[in-house]
Coordinates of C-alpha atoms in Angstrom, one line a residue:
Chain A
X1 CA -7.0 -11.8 -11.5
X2 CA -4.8 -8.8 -11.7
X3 CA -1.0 -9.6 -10.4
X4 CA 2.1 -7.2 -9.7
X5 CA 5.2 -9.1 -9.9
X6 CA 8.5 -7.9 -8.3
X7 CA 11.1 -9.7 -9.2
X8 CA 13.7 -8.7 -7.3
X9 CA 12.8 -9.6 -3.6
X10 CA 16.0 -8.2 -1.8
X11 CA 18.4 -6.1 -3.5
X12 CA 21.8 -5.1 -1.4
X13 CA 24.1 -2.2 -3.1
X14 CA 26.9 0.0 -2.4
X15 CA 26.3 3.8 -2.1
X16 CA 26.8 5.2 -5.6
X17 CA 25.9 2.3 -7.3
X18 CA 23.0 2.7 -9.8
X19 CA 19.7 1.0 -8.8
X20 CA 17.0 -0.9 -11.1
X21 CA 13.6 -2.7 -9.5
X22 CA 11.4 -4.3 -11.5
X23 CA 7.8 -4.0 -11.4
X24 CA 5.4 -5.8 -14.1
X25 CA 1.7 -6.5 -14.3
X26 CA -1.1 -8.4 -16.1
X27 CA -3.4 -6.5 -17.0
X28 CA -4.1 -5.4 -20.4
X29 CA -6.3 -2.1 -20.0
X30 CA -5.5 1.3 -18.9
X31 CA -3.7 1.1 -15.5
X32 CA -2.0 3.6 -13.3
X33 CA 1.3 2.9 -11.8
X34 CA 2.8 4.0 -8.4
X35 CA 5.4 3.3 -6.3
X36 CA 5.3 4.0 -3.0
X37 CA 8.8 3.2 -0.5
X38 CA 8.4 2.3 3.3
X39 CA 11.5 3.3 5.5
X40 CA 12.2 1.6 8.6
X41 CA 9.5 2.3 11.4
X42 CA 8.1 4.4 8.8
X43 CA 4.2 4.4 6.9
X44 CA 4.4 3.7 3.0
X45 CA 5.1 7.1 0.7
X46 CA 3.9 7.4 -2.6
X47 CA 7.7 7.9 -4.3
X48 CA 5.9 8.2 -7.9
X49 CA 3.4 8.0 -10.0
X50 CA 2.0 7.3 -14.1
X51 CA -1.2 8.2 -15.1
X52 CA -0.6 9.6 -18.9
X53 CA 1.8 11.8 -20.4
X54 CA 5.5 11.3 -20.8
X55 CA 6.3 7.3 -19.9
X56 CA 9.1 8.5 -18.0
X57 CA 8.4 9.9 -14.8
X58 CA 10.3 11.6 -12.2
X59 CA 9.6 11.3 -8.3
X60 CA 11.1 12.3 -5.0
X61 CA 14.6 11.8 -4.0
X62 CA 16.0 11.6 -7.4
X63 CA 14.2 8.1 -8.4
X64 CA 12.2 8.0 -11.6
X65 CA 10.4 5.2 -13.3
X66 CA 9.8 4.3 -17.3
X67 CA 6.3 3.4 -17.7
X68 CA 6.8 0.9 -21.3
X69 CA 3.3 -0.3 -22.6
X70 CA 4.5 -3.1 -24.9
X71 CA 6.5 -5.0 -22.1
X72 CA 3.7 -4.2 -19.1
X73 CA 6.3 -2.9 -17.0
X74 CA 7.0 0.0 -14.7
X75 CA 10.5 -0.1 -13.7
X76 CA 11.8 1.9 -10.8
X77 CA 15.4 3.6 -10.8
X78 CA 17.6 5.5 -9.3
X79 CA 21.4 6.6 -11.1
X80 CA 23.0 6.9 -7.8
X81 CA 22.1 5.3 -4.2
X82 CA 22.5 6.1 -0.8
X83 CA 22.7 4.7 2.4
X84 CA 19.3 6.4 3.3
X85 CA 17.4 4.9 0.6
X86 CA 17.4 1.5 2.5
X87 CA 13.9 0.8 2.3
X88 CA 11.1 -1.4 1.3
X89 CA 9.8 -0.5 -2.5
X90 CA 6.3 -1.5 -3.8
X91 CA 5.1 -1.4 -7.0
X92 CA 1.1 -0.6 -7.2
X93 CA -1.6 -0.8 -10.0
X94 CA -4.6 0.9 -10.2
X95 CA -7.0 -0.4 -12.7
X96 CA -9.0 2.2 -14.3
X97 CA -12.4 0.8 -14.1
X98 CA -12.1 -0.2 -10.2
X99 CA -11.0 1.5 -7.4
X100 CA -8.6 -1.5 -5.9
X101 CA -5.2 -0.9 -6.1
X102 CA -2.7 -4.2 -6.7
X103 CA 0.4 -4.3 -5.3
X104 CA 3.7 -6.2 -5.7
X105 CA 5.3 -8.5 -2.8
X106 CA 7.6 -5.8 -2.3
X107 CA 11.3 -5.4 -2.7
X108 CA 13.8 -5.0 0.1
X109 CA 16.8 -2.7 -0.5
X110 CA 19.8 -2.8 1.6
X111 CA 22.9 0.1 0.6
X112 CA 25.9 -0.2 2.4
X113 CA 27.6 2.9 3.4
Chain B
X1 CA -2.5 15.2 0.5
X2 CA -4.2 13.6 3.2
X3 CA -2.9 12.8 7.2
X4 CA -4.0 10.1 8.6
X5 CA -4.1 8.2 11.8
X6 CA -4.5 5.0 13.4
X7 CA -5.1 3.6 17.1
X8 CA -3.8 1.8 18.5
X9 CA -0.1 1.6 17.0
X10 CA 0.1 -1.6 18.2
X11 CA -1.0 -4.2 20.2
X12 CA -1.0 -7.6 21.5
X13 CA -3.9 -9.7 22.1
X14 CA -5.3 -13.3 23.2
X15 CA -6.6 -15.5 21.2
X16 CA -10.5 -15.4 20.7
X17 CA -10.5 -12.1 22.1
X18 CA -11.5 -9.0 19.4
X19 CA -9.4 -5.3 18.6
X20 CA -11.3 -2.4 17.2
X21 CA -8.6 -0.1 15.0
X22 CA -9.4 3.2 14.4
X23 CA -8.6 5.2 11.6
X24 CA -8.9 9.2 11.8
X25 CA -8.3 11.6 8.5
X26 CA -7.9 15.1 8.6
X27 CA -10.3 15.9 5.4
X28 CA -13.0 14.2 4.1
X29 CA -12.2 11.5 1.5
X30 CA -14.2 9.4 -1.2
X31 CA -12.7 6.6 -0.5
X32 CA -11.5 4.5 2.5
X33 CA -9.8 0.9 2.4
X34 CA -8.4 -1.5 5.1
X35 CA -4.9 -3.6 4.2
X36 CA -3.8 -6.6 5.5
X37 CA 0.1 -5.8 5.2
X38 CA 1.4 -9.9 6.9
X39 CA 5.0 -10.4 7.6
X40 CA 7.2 -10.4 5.2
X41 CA 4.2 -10.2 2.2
X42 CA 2.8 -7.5 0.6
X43 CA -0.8 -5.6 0.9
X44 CA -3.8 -7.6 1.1
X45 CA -7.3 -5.3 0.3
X46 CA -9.8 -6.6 3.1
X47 CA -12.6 -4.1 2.3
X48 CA -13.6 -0.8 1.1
X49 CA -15.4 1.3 3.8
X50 CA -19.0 2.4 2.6
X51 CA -19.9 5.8 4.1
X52 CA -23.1 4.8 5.5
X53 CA -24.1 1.5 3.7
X54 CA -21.8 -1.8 4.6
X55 CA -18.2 -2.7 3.7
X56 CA -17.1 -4.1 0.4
X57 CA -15.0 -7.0 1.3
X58 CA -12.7 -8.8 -0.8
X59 CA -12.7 -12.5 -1.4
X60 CA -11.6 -14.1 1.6
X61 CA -12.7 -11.5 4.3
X62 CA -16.2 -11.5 5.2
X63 CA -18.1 -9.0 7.5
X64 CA -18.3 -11.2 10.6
X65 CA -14.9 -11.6 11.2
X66 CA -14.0 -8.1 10.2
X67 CA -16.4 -5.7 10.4
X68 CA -15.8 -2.3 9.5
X69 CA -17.7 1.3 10.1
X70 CA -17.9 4.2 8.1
X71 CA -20.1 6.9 10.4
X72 CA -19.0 9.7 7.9
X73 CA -16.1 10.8 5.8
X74 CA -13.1 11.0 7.7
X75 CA -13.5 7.8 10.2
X76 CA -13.7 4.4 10.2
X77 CA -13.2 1.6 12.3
X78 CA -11.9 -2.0 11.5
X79 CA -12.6 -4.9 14.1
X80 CA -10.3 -8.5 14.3
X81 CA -12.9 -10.4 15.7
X82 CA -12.3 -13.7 17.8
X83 CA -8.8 -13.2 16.8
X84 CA -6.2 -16.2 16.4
X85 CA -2.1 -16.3 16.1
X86 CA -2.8 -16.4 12.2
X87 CA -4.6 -12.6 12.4
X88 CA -1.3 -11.5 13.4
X89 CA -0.1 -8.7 11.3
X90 CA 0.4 -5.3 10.4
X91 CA -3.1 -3.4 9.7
X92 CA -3.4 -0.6 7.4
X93 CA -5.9 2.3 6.7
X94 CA -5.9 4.0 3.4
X95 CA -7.8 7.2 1.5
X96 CA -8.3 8.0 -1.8
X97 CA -8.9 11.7 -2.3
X98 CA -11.4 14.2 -2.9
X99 CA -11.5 14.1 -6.4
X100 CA -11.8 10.4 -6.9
X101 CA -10.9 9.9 -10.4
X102 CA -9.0 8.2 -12.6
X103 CA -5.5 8.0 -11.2
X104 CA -6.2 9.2 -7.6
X105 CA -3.4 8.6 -5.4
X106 CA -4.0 6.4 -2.4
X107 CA -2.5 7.7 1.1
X108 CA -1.5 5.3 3.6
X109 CA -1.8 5.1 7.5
X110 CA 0.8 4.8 9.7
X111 CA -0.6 1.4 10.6
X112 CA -1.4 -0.9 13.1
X113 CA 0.8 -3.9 14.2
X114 CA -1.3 -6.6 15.9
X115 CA 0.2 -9.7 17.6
X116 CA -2.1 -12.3 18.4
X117 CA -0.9 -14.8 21.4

């Protein structure tokens, strides 16, 4: 079966510092890659998203995420946090021959004012 | 993108009773899906909702204790049937758009957060 790992499960940082969440999967075909962010009391948000093109794509809120092939990984990052990007962060994969979408376990961010 | 919406936002329930959740979306949509989201883990696909034919379900969820309803494309309804403490969770209804290809982003309900006493 198809797995998302995350492997950072809670993540606590000071506003400013720089921010890396890790996101890699199994499978070896052509995949699309999202990440979507759930605030507190809050529905997830797609943040970003890889479907071709340029490996390194930009989202909302200043994060971005470096789709690299040869290590199966979509990492998530962000140069300079802030207190209002306390959130939950999950990592998705689409497959492209199903409609399912796999998602990590989640990571849980905590910034510090 | 699409809005969607779910009722109830929550509720709590006894055991071997059953909750229908609703799910409403403001366009119509290829695709439909119901998560399992439990504490503290991530998404869980239950099943994709079939507009007129049955549900899809993943391994592990099977139509009598969930069963699901597509009438047309921008409702659906998921029943917790003969619920127990362990059905506790956070239920969530999501779209795929109109196009339906390759790469379609998934939208997300707000959810539903069931607590089973």
């Amino acid at each position: 079966a198809q797995s998302v790992s995350q492997h950072n499960h809670h993540v606590i940082l000071s506003e400013a510092a720089s921010l890396e969440l890790g996101c890699n999967y199994s499978y070896g075909g052509t995949v699309n890659l999202f990440w979507y962010v759930q605030y507190p009391g809050q529905h997830l948000q797609l943040l970003l998203k890889y479907f071709s093109g340029d490996p390194l794509v930009k989202g909302i809120k200043g994060f971005e995420a470096e789709f690299i092939k040869s290590k199966f990984s979509f990492n998530l990052r962000k140069p300079s946090v802030q207190w209002s990007d306390t959130a939950e962060y999950f990592c998705a994969v689409n497959v492209n021959t199903g409609n399912q979408f796999y998602f990590g376990t989640g990571t849980s961010l905590t910034v510090i004012p | 993108s699409a809005v969607i919406s779910q009722k109830p936002s929550r509720d709590i329930c006894q055991r071997g009773t059953s909750l229908t959740i609703q799910c409403q979306v403001d366009s119509q949509v290829t695709m439909m899906f119901w998560y399992r989201q439990q504490p503290g883990q991530s998404l869980t696909l239950i099943a994709t909702a079939n507009q007129g034919s049955e549900a899809t379900y993943e391994s592990g969820f099977v139509i009598d204790k969930f069963p699901i309803s597509r009438p047309n494309l921008t409702f659906s309804t998921l029943t917790v049937s003969n619920m127990s403490p362990e059905d506790s969770s956070i239920y969530l209804c999501s779209v795929r758009g109109l196009a339906g290809g390759r790469g379609e982003t998934q939208y997300f309900g707000p959810g539903t957060r069931l607590l089973v006493l």
